[in-house]
Amino acid sequence: TLPMSLRHLSRVFVQFSPGDVRAVSAREFLARLSGDSARKSNPNCTVDFNIDESTSGQGKAFVDLTFVDGTQMKLTTANYAVDELARLIDNKGQELELQSVLSEIKGFDPWKPGNRLGDKPSMQ
């Protein structure tokens, strides 16, 4: 079981139909978001949900994620296990952290000789 972190999210919306067997990951995802560690990871993240009681909601469970950079990702949860959803969020979070680090070191060229891992600095 992967831990659920909201650190890189500003909003999460979950929708599912309670009797839908394909909505298991959506229900589990919402349960993990309600845990103390997830809520403490980002108290400013808004978590909303809708339980669709109609039969037309069968097979239409989804999560709609808004990341702190404004990127949105809408995923039909029937296509994912809950750990895969957590992994997608974590991967996007790592991407955001890398972008932040790279923006702090503007002008750094990772392809310049001497900057690549394993290269020895040139002595001049």
PDB file of C-alpha atoms in Angstrom:
ATOM      1  CA  THR A   1       0.000   0.000   0.000  1.00  0.00           C
ATOM      2  CA  LEU A   2       1.481   3.297  -1.104  1.00  0.00           C
ATOM      3  CA  PRO A   3       1.058   6.296   1.165  1.00  0.00           C
ATOM      4  CA  MET A   4      -1.241   9.005  -0.137  1.00  0.00           C
ATOM      5  CA  SER A   5       0.186  12.511  -0.239  1.00  0.00           C
ATOM      6  CA  LEU A   6      -1.663  15.675  -1.175  1.00  0.00           C
ATOM      7  CA  ARG A   7       1.500  17.784  -1.066  1.00  0.00           C
ATOM      8  CA  HIS A   8       1.458  18.678  -4.767  1.00  0.00           C
ATOM      9  CA  LEU A   9      -2.314  18.936  -5.140  1.00  0.00           C
ATOM     10  CA  SER A  10      -4.552  21.963  -4.677  1.00  0.00           C
ATOM     11  CA  ARG A  11      -7.874  20.173  -5.328  1.00  0.00           C
ATOM     12  CA  VAL A  12      -9.189  16.621  -5.606  1.00  0.00           C
ATOM     13  CA  PHE A  13     -12.680  15.645  -6.730  1.00  0.00           C
ATOM     14  CA  VAL A  14     -13.880  12.032  -6.583  1.00  0.00           C
ATOM     15  CA  GLN A  15     -17.143  10.706  -8.011  1.00  0.00           C
ATOM     16  CA  PHE A  16     -18.532   7.194  -7.931  1.00  0.00           C
ATOM     17  CA  SER A  17     -21.733   5.194  -7.703  1.00  0.00           C
ATOM     18  CA  PRO A  18     -21.879   3.219  -4.422  1.00  0.00           C
ATOM     19  CA  GLY A  19     -23.033  -0.094  -5.893  1.00  0.00           C
ATOM     20  CA  ASP A  20     -20.669  -0.073  -8.851  1.00  0.00           C
ATOM     21  CA  VAL A  21     -18.071  -2.857  -8.630  1.00  0.00           C
ATOM     22  CA  ARG A  22     -15.832  -0.888 -11.016  1.00  0.00           C
ATOM     23  CA  ALA A  23     -15.687   1.974  -8.493  1.00  0.00           C
ATOM     24  CA  VAL A  24     -13.621   0.097  -5.899  1.00  0.00           C
ATOM     25  CA  SER A  25     -10.475   2.140  -6.534  1.00  0.00           C
ATOM     26  CA  ALA A  26     -12.439   5.424  -6.350  1.00  0.00           C
ATOM     27  CA  ARG A  27     -13.906   4.463  -2.970  1.00  0.00           C
ATOM     28  CA  GLU A  28     -10.525   3.315  -1.644  1.00  0.00           C
ATOM     29  CA  PHE A  29      -8.874   6.471  -3.022  1.00  0.00           C
ATOM     30  CA  LEU A  30     -11.382   8.660  -1.157  1.00  0.00           C
ATOM     31  CA  ALA A  31     -10.836   6.629   2.024  1.00  0.00           C
ATOM     32  CA  ARG A  32      -7.061   7.144   1.790  1.00  0.00           C
ATOM     33  CA  LEU A  33      -7.526  10.875   1.214  1.00  0.00           C
ATOM     34  CA  SER A  34      -9.498  11.020   4.451  1.00  0.00           C
ATOM     35  CA  GLY A  35      -6.619   9.603   6.487  1.00  0.00           C
ATOM     36  CA  ASP A  36      -4.659  11.795   8.887  1.00  0.00           C
ATOM     37  CA  SER A  37      -1.342  11.482   7.051  1.00  0.00           C
ATOM     38  CA  ALA A  38      -2.886  12.521   3.716  1.00  0.00           C
ATOM     39  CA  ARG A  39      -4.705  15.500   5.227  1.00  0.00           C
ATOM     40  CA  LYS A  40      -1.602  16.596   7.144  1.00  0.00           C
ATOM     41  CA  SER A  41       0.512  16.410   3.964  1.00  0.00           C
ATOM     42  CA  ASN A  42      -1.373  19.449   2.618  1.00  0.00           C
ATOM     43  CA  PRO A  43      -4.123  20.966   4.785  1.00  0.00           C
ATOM     44  CA  ASN A  44      -4.814  23.549   2.037  1.00  0.00           C
ATOM     45  CA  CYS A  45      -5.835  20.920  -0.512  1.00  0.00           C
ATOM     46  CA  THR A  46      -9.593  20.862  -1.096  1.00  0.00           C
ATOM     47  CA  VAL A  47     -11.087  17.373  -1.276  1.00  0.00           C
ATOM     48  CA  ASP A  48     -14.627  17.139  -2.650  1.00  0.00           C
ATOM     49  CA  PHE A  49     -16.684  14.145  -3.691  1.00  0.00           C
ATOM     50  CA  ASN A  50     -20.019  13.184  -5.182  1.00  0.00           C
ATOM     51  CA  ILE A  51     -21.739   9.886  -4.624  1.00  0.00           C
ATOM     52  CA  ASP A  52     -23.888   9.334  -7.701  1.00  0.00           C
ATOM     53  CA  GLU A  53     -26.948   7.346  -6.579  1.00  0.00           C
ATOM     54  CA  SER A  54     -28.373   7.067 -10.091  1.00  0.00           C
ATOM     55  CA  THR A  55     -27.914   3.950 -12.174  1.00  0.00           C
ATOM     56  CA  SER A  56     -26.550   6.138 -14.973  1.00  0.00           C
ATOM     57  CA  GLY A  57     -23.409   6.637 -12.871  1.00  0.00           C
ATOM     58  CA  GLN A  58     -22.475   2.961 -13.117  1.00  0.00           C
ATOM     59  CA  GLY A  59     -19.002   2.564 -14.642  1.00  0.00           C
ATOM     60  CA  LYS A  60     -18.326   6.303 -14.614  1.00  0.00           C
ATOM     61  CA  ALA A  61     -16.280   6.666 -11.432  1.00  0.00           C
ATOM     62  CA  PHE A  62     -13.464   9.175 -11.776  1.00  0.00           C
ATOM     63  CA  VAL A  63     -11.012  11.390  -9.941  1.00  0.00           C
ATOM     64  CA  ASP A  64     -10.263  14.917 -11.063  1.00  0.00           C
ATOM     65  CA  LEU A  65      -6.908  16.180  -9.787  1.00  0.00           C
ATOM     66  CA  THR A  66      -5.656  19.764  -9.835  1.00  0.00           C
ATOM     67  CA  PHE A  67      -1.967  20.153  -9.086  1.00  0.00           C
ATOM     68  CA  VAL A  68      -0.387  23.221  -7.490  1.00  0.00           C
ATOM     69  CA  ASP A  69       0.951  24.321 -10.893  1.00  0.00           C
ATOM     70  CA  GLY A  70      -2.604  24.349 -12.316  1.00  0.00           C
ATOM     71  CA  THR A  71      -2.256  21.113 -14.284  1.00  0.00           C
ATOM     72  CA  GLN A  72      -5.429  19.032 -14.279  1.00  0.00           C
ATOM     73  CA  MET A  73      -5.700  15.287 -14.649  1.00  0.00           C
ATOM     74  CA  LYS A  74      -9.054  13.477 -14.914  1.00  0.00           C
ATOM     75  CA  LEU A  75      -8.827   9.715 -14.583  1.00  0.00           C
ATOM     76  CA  THR A  76     -11.507   7.066 -14.943  1.00  0.00           C
ATOM     77  CA  THR A  77     -10.783   4.966 -11.872  1.00  0.00           C
ATOM     78  CA  ALA A  78     -12.039   1.684 -13.355  1.00  0.00           C
ATOM     79  CA  ASN A  79      -8.783   1.699 -15.356  1.00  0.00           C
ATOM     80  CA  TYR A  80      -6.523   1.948 -12.280  1.00  0.00           C
ATOM     81  CA  ALA A  81      -5.835   0.274  -8.973  1.00  0.00           C
ATOM     82  CA  VAL A  82      -5.661   2.728  -6.069  1.00  0.00           C
ATOM     83  CA  ASP A  83      -1.870   2.265  -5.758  1.00  0.00           C
ATOM     84  CA  GLU A  84      -1.526   3.206  -9.444  1.00  0.00           C
ATOM     85  CA  LEU A  85      -3.444   6.424  -8.754  1.00  0.00           C
ATOM     86  CA  ALA A  86      -1.108   7.181  -5.836  1.00  0.00           C
ATOM     87  CA  ARG A  87       1.897   6.460  -8.079  1.00  0.00           C
ATOM     88  CA  LEU A  88       0.617   8.835 -10.798  1.00  0.00           C
ATOM     89  CA  ILE A  89       0.247  11.607  -8.217  1.00  0.00           C
ATOM     90  CA  ASP A  90       3.708  10.888  -6.827  1.00  0.00           C
ATOM     91  CA  ASN A  91       5.272  10.896 -10.322  1.00  0.00           C
ATOM     92  CA  LYS A  92       3.686  14.256 -11.140  1.00  0.00           C
ATOM     93  CA  GLY A  93       4.884  15.564  -7.762  1.00  0.00           C
ATOM     94  CA  GLN A  94       8.445  14.499  -8.531  1.00  0.00           C
ATOM     95  CA  GLU A  95       8.187  16.236 -11.916  1.00  0.00           C
ATOM     96  CA  LEU A  96       7.041  19.454 -10.197  1.00  0.00           C
ATOM     97  CA  GLU A  97       9.930  19.251  -7.721  1.00  0.00           C
ATOM     98  CA  LEU A  98      12.433  18.735 -10.545  1.00  0.00           C
ATOM     99  CA  GLN A  99      11.000  21.705 -12.444  1.00  0.00           C
ATOM    100  CA  SER A 100      11.359  23.801  -9.295  1.00  0.00           C
ATOM    101  CA  VAL A 101      14.998  22.795  -8.826  1.00  0.00           C
ATOM    102  CA  LEU A 102      15.822  23.404 -12.485  1.00  0.00           C
ATOM    103  CA  SER A 103      14.199  26.836 -12.418  1.00  0.00           C
ATOM    104  CA  GLU A 104      16.432  27.740  -9.456  1.00  0.00           C
ATOM    105  CA  ILE A 105      19.562  26.939 -11.435  1.00  0.00           C
ATOM    106  CA  LYS A 106      18.761  28.793 -14.646  1.00  0.00           C
ATOM    107  CA  GLY A 107      21.612  28.759 -17.055  1.00  0.00           C
ATOM    108  CA  PHE A 108      22.845  25.367 -15.871  1.00  0.00           C
ATOM    109  CA  ASP A 109      23.486  23.180 -18.914  1.00  0.00           C
ATOM    110  CA  PRO A 110      23.390  19.488 -17.976  1.00  0.00           C
ATOM    111  CA  TRP A 111      24.941  18.560 -21.350  1.00  0.00           C
ATOM    112  CA  LYS A 112      27.979  20.811 -21.014  1.00  0.00           C
ATOM    113  CA  PRO A 113      31.153  18.772 -20.494  1.00  0.00           C
ATOM    114  CA  GLY A 114      31.996  18.789 -16.820  1.00  0.00           C
ATOM    115  CA  ASN A 115      28.344  19.075 -15.758  1.00  0.00           C
ATOM    116  CA  ARG A 116      27.376  15.524 -16.660  1.00  0.00           C
ATOM    117  CA  LEU A 117      27.537  12.823 -14.039  1.00  0.00           C
ATOM    118  CA  GLY A 118      30.765  10.923 -14.362  1.00  0.00           C
ATOM    119  CA  ASP A 119      32.601  13.731 -16.167  1.00  0.00           C
ATOM    120  CA  LYS A 120      35.709  15.027 -14.554  1.00  0.00           C
ATOM    121  CA  PRO A 121      35.863  18.807 -14.279  1.00  0.00           C
ATOM    122  CA  SER A 122      38.175  20.325 -16.818  1.00  0.00           C
ATOM    123  CA  MET A 123      41.311  21.944 -15.442  1.00  0.00           C
ATOM    124  CA  GLN A 124      42.286  25.112 -17.217  1.00  0.00           C
TER     125      GLN A 124
END
